[in-house]
Coordinates of C-alpha atoms in Angstrom, one line a residue:
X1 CA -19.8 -158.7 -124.4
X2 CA -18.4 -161.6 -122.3
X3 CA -16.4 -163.1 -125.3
X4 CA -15.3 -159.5 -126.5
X5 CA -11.6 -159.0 -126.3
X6 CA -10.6 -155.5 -125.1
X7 CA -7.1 -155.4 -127.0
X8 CA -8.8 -155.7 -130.3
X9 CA -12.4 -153.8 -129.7
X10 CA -9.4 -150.7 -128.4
X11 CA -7.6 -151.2 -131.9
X12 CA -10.8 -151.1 -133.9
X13 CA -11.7 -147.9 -132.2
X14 CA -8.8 -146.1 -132.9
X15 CA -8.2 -147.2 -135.9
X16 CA -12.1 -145.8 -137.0
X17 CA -11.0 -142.6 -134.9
X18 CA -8.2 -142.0 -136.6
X19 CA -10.1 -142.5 -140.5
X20 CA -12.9 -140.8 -139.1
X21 CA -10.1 -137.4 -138.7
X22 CA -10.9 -137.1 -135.1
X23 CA -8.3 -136.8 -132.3
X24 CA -9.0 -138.5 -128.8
X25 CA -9.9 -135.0 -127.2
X26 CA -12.8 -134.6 -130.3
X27 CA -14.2 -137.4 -129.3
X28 CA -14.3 -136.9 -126.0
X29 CA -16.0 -134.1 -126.5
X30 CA -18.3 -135.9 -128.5
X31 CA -19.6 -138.6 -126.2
X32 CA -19.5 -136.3 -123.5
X33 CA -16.6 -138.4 -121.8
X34 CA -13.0 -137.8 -120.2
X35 CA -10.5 -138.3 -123.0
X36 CA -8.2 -140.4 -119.9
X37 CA -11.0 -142.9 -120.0
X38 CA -11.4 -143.4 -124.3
X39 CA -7.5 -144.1 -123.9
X40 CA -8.0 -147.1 -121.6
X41 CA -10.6 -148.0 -123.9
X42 CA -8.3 -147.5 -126.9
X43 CA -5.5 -149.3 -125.3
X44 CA -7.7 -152.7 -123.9
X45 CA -7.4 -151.3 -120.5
X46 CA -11.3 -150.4 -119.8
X47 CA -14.1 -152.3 -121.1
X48 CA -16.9 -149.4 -122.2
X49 CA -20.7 -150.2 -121.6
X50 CA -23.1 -150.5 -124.4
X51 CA -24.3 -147.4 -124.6
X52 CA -20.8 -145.7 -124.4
X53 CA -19.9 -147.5 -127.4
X54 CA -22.5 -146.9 -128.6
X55 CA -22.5 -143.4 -128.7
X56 CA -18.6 -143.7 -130.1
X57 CA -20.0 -145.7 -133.1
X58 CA -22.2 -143.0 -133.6
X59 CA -19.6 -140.3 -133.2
X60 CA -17.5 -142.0 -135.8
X61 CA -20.1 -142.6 -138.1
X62 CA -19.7 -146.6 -137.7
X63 CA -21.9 -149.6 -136.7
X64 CA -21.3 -151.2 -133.6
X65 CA -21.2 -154.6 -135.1
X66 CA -18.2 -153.3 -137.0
X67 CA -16.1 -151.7 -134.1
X68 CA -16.9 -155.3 -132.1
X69 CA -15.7 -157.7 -134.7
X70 CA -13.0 -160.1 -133.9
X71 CA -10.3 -159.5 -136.7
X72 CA -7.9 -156.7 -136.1
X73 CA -8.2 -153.7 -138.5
X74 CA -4.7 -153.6 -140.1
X75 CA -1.7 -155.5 -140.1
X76 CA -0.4 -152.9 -138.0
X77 CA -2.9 -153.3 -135.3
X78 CA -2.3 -156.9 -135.5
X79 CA 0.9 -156.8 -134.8
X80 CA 0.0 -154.3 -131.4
X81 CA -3.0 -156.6 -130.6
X82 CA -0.7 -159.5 -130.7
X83 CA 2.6 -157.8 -128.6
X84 CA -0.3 -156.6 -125.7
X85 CA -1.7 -160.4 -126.0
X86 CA 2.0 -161.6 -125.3
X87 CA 2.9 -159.3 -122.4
X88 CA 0.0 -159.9 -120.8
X89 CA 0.9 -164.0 -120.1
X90 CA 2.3 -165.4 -117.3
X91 CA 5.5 -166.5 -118.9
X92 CA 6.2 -163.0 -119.8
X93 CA 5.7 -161.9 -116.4
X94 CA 7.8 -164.4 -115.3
X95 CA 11.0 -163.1 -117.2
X96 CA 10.3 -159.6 -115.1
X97 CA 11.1 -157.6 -118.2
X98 CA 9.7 -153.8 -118.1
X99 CA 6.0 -153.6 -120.7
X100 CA 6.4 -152.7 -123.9
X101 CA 3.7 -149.6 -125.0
X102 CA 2.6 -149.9 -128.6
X103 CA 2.7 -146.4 -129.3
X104 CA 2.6 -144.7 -132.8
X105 CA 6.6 -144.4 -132.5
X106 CA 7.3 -147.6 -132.1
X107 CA 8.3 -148.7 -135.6
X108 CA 6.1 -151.5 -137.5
X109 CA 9.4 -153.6 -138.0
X110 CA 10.4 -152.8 -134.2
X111 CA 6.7 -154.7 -133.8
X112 CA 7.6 -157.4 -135.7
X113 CA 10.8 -157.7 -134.6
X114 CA 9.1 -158.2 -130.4
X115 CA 6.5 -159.9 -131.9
X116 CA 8.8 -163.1 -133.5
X117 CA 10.4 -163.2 -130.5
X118 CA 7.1 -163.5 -128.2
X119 CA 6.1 -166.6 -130.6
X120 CA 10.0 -168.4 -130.5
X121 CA 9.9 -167.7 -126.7
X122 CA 6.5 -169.5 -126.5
X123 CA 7.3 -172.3 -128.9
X124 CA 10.4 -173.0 -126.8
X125 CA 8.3 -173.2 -123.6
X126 CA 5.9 -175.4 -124.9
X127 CA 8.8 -178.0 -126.1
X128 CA 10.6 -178.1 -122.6
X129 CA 7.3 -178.3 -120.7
X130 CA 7.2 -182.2 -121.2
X131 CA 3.8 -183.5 -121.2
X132 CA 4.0 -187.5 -120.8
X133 CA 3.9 -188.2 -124.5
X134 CA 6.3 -185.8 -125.1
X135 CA 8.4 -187.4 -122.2
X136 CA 7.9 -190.8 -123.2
X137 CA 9.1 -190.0 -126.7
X138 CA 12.0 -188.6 -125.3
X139 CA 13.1 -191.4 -123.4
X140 CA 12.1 -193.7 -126.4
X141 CA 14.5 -192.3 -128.4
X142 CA 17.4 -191.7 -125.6
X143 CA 17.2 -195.7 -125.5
X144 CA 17.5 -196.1 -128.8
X145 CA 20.4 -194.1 -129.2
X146 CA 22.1 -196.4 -126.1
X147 CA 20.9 -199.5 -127.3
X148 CA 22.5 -198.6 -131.1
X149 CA 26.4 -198.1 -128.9
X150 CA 25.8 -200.9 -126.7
X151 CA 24.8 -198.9 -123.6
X152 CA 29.0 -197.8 -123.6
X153 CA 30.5 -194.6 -124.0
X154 CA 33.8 -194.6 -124.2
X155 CA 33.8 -191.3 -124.2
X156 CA 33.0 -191.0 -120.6
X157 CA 34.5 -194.0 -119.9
X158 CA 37.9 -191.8 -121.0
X159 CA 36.7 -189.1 -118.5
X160 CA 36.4 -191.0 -115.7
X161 CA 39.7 -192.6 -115.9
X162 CA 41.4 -189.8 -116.5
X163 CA 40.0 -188.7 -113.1
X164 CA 40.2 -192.1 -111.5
X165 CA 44.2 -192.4 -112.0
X166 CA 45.2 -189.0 -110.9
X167 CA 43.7 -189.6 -107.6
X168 CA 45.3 -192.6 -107.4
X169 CA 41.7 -195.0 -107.7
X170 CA 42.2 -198.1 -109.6
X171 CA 40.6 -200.5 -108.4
X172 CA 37.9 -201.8 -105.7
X173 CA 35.6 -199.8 -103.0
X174 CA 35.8 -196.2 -103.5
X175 CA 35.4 -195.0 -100.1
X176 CA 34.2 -192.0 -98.8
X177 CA 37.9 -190.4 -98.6
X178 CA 38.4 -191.0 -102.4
X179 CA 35.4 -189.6 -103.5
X180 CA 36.7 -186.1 -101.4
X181 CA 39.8 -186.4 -103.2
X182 CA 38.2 -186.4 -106.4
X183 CA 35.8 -183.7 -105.7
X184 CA 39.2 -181.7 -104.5
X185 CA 40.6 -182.7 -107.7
X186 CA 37.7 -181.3 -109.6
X187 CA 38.1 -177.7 -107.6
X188 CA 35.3 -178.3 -105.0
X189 CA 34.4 -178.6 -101.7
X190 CA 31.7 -180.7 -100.0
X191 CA 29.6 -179.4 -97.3
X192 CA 26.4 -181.0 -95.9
X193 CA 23.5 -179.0 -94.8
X194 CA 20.3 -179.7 -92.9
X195 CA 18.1 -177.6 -95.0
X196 CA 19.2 -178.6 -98.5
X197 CA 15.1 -178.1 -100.8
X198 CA 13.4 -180.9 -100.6
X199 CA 13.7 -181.1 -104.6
X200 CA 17.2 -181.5 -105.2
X201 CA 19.8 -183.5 -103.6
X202 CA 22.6 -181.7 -104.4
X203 CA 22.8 -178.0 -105.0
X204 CA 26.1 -176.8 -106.3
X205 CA 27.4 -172.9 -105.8
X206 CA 29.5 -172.4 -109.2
X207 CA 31.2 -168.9 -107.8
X208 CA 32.3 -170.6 -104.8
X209 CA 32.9 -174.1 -106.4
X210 CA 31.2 -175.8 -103.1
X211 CA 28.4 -178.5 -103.8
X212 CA 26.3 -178.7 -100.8
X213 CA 24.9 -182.1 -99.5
X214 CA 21.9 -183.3 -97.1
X215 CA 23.3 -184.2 -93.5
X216 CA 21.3 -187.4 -94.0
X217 CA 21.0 -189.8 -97.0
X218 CA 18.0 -189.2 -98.5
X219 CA 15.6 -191.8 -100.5
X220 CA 18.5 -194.8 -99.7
X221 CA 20.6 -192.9 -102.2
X222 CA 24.4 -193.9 -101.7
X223 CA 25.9 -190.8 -101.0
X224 CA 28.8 -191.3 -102.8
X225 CA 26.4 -191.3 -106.0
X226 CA 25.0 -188.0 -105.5
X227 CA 28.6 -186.7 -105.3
X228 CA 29.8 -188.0 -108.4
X229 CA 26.9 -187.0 -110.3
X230 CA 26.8 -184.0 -109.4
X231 CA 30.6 -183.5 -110.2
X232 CA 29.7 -185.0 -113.5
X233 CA 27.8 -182.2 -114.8
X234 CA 31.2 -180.6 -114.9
X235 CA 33.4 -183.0 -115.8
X236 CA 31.4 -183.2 -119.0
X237 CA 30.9 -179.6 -119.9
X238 CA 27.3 -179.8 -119.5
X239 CA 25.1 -176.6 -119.4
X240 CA 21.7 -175.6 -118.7
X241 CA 19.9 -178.3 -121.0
X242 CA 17.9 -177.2 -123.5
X243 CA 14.7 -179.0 -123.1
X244 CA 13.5 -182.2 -121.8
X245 CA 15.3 -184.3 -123.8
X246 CA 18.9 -182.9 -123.1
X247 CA 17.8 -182.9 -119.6
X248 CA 17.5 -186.9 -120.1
X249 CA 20.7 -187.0 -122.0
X250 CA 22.4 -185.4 -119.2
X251 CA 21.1 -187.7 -116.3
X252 CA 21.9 -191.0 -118.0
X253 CA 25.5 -189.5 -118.7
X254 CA 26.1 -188.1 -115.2
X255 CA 24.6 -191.6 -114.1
X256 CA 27.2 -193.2 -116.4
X257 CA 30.0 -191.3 -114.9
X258 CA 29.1 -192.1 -111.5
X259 CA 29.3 -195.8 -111.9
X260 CA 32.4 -195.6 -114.5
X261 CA 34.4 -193.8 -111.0
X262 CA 33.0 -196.3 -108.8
X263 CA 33.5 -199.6 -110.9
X264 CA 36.9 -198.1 -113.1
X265 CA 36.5 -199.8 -116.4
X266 CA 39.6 -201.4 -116.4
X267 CA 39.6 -203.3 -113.0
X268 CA 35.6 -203.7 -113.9
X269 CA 36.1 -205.2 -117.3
X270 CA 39.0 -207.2 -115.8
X271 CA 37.0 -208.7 -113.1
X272 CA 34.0 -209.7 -115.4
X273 CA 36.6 -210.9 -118.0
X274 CA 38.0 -213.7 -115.4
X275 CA 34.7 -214.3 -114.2
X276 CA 33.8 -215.1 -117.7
X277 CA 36.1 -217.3 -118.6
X278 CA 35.3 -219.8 -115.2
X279 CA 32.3 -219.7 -116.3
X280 CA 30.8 -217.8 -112.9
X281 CA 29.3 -214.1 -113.7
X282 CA 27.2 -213.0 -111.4
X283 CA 25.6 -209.6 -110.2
X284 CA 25.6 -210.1 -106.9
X285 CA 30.2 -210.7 -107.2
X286 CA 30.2 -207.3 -109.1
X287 CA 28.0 -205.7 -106.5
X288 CA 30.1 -207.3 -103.8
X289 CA 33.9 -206.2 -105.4
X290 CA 32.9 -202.9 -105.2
X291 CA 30.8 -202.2 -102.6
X292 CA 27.9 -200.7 -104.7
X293 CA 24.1 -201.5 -105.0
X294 CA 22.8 -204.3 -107.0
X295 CA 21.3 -201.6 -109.4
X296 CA 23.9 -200.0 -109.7
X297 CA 26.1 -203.1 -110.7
X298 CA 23.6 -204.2 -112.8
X299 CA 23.6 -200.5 -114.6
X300 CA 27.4 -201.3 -115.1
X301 CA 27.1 -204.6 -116.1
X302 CA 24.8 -203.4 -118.7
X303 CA 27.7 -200.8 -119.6
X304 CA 30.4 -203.2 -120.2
X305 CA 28.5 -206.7 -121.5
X306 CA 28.2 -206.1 -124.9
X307 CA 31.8 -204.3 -125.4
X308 CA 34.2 -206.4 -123.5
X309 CA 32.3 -209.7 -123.0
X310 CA 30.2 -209.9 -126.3
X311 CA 27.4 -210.4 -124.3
X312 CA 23.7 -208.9 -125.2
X313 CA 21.5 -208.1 -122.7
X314 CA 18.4 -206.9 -121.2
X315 CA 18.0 -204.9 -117.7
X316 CA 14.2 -203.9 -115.9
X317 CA 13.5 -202.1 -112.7
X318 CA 10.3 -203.6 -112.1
X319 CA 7.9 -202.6 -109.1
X320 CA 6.1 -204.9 -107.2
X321 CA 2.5 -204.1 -109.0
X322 CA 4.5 -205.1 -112.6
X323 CA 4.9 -201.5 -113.8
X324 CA 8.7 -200.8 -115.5
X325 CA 10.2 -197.7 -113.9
X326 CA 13.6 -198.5 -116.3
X327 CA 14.4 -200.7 -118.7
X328 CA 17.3 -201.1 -121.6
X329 CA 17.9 -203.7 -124.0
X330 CA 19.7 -205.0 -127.4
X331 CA 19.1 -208.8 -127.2
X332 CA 15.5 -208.5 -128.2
X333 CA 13.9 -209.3 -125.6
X334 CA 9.9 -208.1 -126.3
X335 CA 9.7 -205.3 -123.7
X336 CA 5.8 -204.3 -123.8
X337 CA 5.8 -200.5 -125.0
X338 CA 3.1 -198.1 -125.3
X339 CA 2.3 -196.1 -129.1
X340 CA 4.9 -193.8 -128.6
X341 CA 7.9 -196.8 -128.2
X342 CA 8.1 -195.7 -124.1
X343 CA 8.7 -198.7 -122.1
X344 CA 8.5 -197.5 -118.3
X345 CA 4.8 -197.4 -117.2
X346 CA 4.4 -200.6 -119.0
X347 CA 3.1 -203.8 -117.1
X348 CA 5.6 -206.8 -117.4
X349 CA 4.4 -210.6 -118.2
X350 CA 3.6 -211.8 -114.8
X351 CA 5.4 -214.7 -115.6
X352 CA 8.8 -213.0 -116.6
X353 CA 11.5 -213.0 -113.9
X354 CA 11.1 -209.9 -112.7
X355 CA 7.5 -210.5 -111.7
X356 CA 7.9 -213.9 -110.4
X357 CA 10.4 -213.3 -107.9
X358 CA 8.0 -211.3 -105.7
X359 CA 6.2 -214.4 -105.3
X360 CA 9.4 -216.6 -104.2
X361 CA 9.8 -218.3 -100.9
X362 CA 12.5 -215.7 -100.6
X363 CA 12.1 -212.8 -102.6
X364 CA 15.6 -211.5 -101.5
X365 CA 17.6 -213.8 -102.0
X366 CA 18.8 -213.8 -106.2
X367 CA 16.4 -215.6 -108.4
X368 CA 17.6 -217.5 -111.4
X369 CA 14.8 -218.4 -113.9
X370 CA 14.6 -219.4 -118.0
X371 CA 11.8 -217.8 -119.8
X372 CA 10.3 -219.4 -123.3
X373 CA 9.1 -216.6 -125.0
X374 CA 8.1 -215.4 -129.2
X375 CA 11.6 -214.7 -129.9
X376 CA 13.6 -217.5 -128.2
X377 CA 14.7 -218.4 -124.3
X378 CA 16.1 -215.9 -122.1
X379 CA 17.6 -216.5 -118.9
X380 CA 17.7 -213.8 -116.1
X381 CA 18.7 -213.3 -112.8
X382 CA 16.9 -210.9 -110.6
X383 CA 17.6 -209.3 -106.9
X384 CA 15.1 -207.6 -105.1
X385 CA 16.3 -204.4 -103.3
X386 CA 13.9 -202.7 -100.8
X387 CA 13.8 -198.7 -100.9
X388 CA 11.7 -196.3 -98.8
X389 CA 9.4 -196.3 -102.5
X390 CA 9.3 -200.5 -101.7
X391 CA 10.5 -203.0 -102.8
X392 CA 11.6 -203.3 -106.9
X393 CA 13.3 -206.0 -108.6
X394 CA 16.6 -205.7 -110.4
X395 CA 16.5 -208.1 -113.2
X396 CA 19.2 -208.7 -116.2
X397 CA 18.7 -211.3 -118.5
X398 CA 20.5 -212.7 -121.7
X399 CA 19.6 -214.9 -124.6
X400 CA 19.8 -218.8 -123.7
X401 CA 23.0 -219.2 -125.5
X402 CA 24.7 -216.6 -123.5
X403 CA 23.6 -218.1 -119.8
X404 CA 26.4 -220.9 -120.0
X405 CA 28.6 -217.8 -118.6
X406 CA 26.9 -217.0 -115.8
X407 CA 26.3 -218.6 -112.2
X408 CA 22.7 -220.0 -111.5
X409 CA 22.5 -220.8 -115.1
X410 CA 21.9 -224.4 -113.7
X411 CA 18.2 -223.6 -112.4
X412 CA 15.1 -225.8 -112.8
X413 CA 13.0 -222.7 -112.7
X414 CA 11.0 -222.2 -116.0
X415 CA 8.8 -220.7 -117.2
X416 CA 6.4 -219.8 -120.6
X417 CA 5.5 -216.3 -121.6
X418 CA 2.9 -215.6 -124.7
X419 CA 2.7 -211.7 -124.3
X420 CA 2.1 -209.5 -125.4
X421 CA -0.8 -212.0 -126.8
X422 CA -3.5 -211.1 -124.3
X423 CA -4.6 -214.6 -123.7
X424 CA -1.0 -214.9 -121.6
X425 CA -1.4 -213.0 -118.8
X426 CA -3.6 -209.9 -119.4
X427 CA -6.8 -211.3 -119.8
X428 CA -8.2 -213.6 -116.6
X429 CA -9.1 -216.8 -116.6
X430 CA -12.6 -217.6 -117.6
X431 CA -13.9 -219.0 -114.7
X432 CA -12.9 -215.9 -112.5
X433 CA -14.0 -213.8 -115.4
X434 CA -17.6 -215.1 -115.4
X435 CA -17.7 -214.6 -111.2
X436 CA -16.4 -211.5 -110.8
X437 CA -16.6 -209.3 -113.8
X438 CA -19.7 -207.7 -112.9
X439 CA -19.1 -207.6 -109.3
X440 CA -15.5 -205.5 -108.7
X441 CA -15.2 -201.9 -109.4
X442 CA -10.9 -201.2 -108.5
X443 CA -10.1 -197.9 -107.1
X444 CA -6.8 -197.8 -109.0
X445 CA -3.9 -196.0 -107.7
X446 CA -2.2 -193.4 -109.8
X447 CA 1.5 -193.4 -110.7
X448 CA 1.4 -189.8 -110.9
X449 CA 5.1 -189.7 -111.6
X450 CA 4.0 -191.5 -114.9
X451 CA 1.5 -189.6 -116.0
X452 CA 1.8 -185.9 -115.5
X453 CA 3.2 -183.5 -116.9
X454 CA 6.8 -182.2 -115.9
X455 CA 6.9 -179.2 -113.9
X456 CA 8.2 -176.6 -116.1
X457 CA 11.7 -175.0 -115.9
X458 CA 15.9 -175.7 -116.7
X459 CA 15.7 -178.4 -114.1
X460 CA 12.1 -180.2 -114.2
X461 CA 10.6 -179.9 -110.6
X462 CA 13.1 -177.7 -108.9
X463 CA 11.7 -174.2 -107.3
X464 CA 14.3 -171.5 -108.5
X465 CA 13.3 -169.8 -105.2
X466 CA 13.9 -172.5 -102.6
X467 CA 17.3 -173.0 -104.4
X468 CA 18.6 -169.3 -104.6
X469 CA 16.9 -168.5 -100.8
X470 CA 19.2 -171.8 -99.4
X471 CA 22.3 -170.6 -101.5
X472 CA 22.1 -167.0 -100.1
X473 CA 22.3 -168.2 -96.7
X474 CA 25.3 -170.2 -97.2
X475 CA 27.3 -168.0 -99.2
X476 CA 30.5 -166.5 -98.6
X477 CA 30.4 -163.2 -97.1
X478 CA 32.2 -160.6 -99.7
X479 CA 33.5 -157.3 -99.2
X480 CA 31.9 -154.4 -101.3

């Protein structure tokens, strides 16, 4: 009876008790057994041996094929077999709600009432626990939805300059003052802590309005980004996000509203306005005006291109092995994609930009090149920055006729790209083919990160635990 499930062979049992006109103490009495023990049968609680049920088929003048057979005996005991079947899973247990007893009192549209709302609960699980398809999609579609408005929105733009002019920020670095001014103009306090979880790096005490920071950068981070995204979240009325997708949402607009307070629109859009019209754009100038990372002035140049210059464009975060961790476009640039439309994951041309610089005399210093490719010339400029991860290039790129705007557009560098035909790249030569095909066997390393599923949970990854243990040692002591 290894594939027997108690819940139902109980149900089936009382149900053929009850038809049979017997109580639980008759047929105790019957199969000489304590009527305490045919209750845990009865209820799924006690699996009975062969011969006890046995005897209990006999009792009730039944088979025991009958009382063993999978489907429950009424809709009725369906509806119990199911609610036990529901309790009885971890993510029941996990909401620390009191069991529900299925008792003869409990009224059939009280059961089907608990019953829809075990299923809902479930289905709502299962969508926010973000297998990689599921998480690809996602971010398929959150790029599509930025590509279609240009990668701008104005409406955090109006947000964050709102925010910017009554602290007096208009222009230039934001320095570490400025960014407590604008927390204390938000209603918060910073505090940094030496025992912030390893999972977040911020975590933010909503009663008490503090947001609580590592005592040490973590992961190169700029510090000044973790405040302002964290103050993001409510500056833009977000709330718990719903699932996997509105977590996404949320992190490109918190992103968005970092930069927008660290590059202000207007002096941002001025600057790359004048640059422009000289003819002399460049990355590394935006990076340099503002005292930011190259990412994250290439983020923002990606922000403001298409609105205030007219310019289209593509941006990649590319790893040393090839693989896309981020990527945006609306030039139409051919960005290798998997089935589901995801991008990161994906391995870039080897000779595209972003893949060539690693192999430059200098790999840090900026790399100008022109790509042929299916769709047309695209010229890019690429920086690699080093991070504790290594090293990933930073690459934006626009359309030939667009280049005549920025610096380095006078490069020699060229070069001819076929994918995502395999004969380009993706498929070695012959000759090293023919010598080594048979001969290597790669251990090939992971990336996990790409590939797994999501932890489960409001905030993917972060241990509910770790963060309410850290808060309760750094709250505020209140009276009773």
């Amino acid at each position: 009876m290894a594939d027997l499930d108690l819940v139902t062979l109980g149900r089936r049992i009382r149900h053929a008790r009850k038809a049979a006109g017997l109580t639980l103490g008759a047929l105790a009495v019957a199969v000489d057994r304590a009527p305490s023990l045919l209750s845990q049968i009865e209820n799924g609680r006690r699996e009975p041996r062969l011969t006890l049920l046995q005897a209990i088929a006999t009792a009730l003048g039944a088979d025991v094929a009958d009382l063993m057979k999978p489907e429950p005996p009424s809709h009725r005991a369906a509806l119990e077999i199911a609610l036990e079947h529901a309790q009885a899973e971890p993510l029941y247990a996990s909401l620390g709600l009191p069991h529900v007893a299925a008792t003869a009192t409990l009224g059939t549209d009280v059961l089907e009432s608990l019953v829809g709302l075990h299923r809902e609960l479930q289905r709502r699980a299962t969508e926010q626990a973000a297998t990689p398809e599921e998480a690809r999609r996602a971010n398929a579609e959150l790029r599509r939805q930025m590509r279609d408005r240009g990668n701008y929105f104005a409406e955090i733009e109006q947000v964050a300059a709102g925010i910017s002019r009554a602290v007096g920020h208009e222009g230039g670095p934001l320095t570490e003052r400025g960014v407590g001014e604008l927390t204390t103009h938000l209603g918060f306090t910073l505090h940094r802590v030496a025992d912030l979880p390893r999972a977040t790096r911020s975590v933010t005490d909503l009663a008490d309005r503090r947001i609580y920071l590592p005592a040490a950068g973590r992961g190169g981070h700029d510090p000044r980004t973790i405040v302002l995204q964290t103050l993001g979240h409510f500056a833009l009325g977000h709330r718990e996000p719903a699932d996997y997708a509105d977590f996404l949402r949320q992190r490109v607009e918190t992103n968005y509203f970092a930069a927008a307070l660290l590059m202000p629109e207007a002096a941002a859009a001025g600057f790359l306005q004048r640059a422009k019209a000289r003819r002399e754009l460049a990355i590394d100038d935006l990076r340099d005006v503002f005292a930011v990372s190259y990412e994250t002035a290439a983020h923002r140049f990606t922000n403001l291109a298409t609105h205030h210059l007219g310019l289209p464009v593509h941006f990649m975060r590319v790893g040393e092995d090839g693989v896309i961790y981020k990527a945006y476009e609306n030039d139409d640039v051919t960005f290798p994609t998997d089935v589901t439309g995801a991008i990161e994951g994906q391995l870039v041309c080897r000779f595209w930009a972003s893949r060539a610089v690693f192999s430059a005399p200098d790999r840090h210093a900026t790399h100008h090149q022109y790509t042929d490719m299916g769709r047309g010339t695209y010229w890019c400029t690429t920086h690699v920055e080093s991070t504790p991860e290594g090293d990933f290039a930073i690459d934006v790129g626009v359309p030939y006729a667009h280049s005549k705007w920025f610096q380095g557009r006078e490069t020699t560098v060229r070069a001819t790209s076929g994918c995502p035909d395999p004969s380009c790249c993706r498929r070695p030569p012959a000759a090293l083919a023919d010598r080594w095909a048979s001969r290597a066997w790669p251990s090939a390393r992971v990336h996990s990160h790409l590939l797994a599923a999501l932890p489960p949970g409001t905030f993917p990854g972060v241990d509910d635990t770790d963060v309410y243990d850290f808060l309760e040692r750094h709250s505020i002591p209140r009276a009773d």
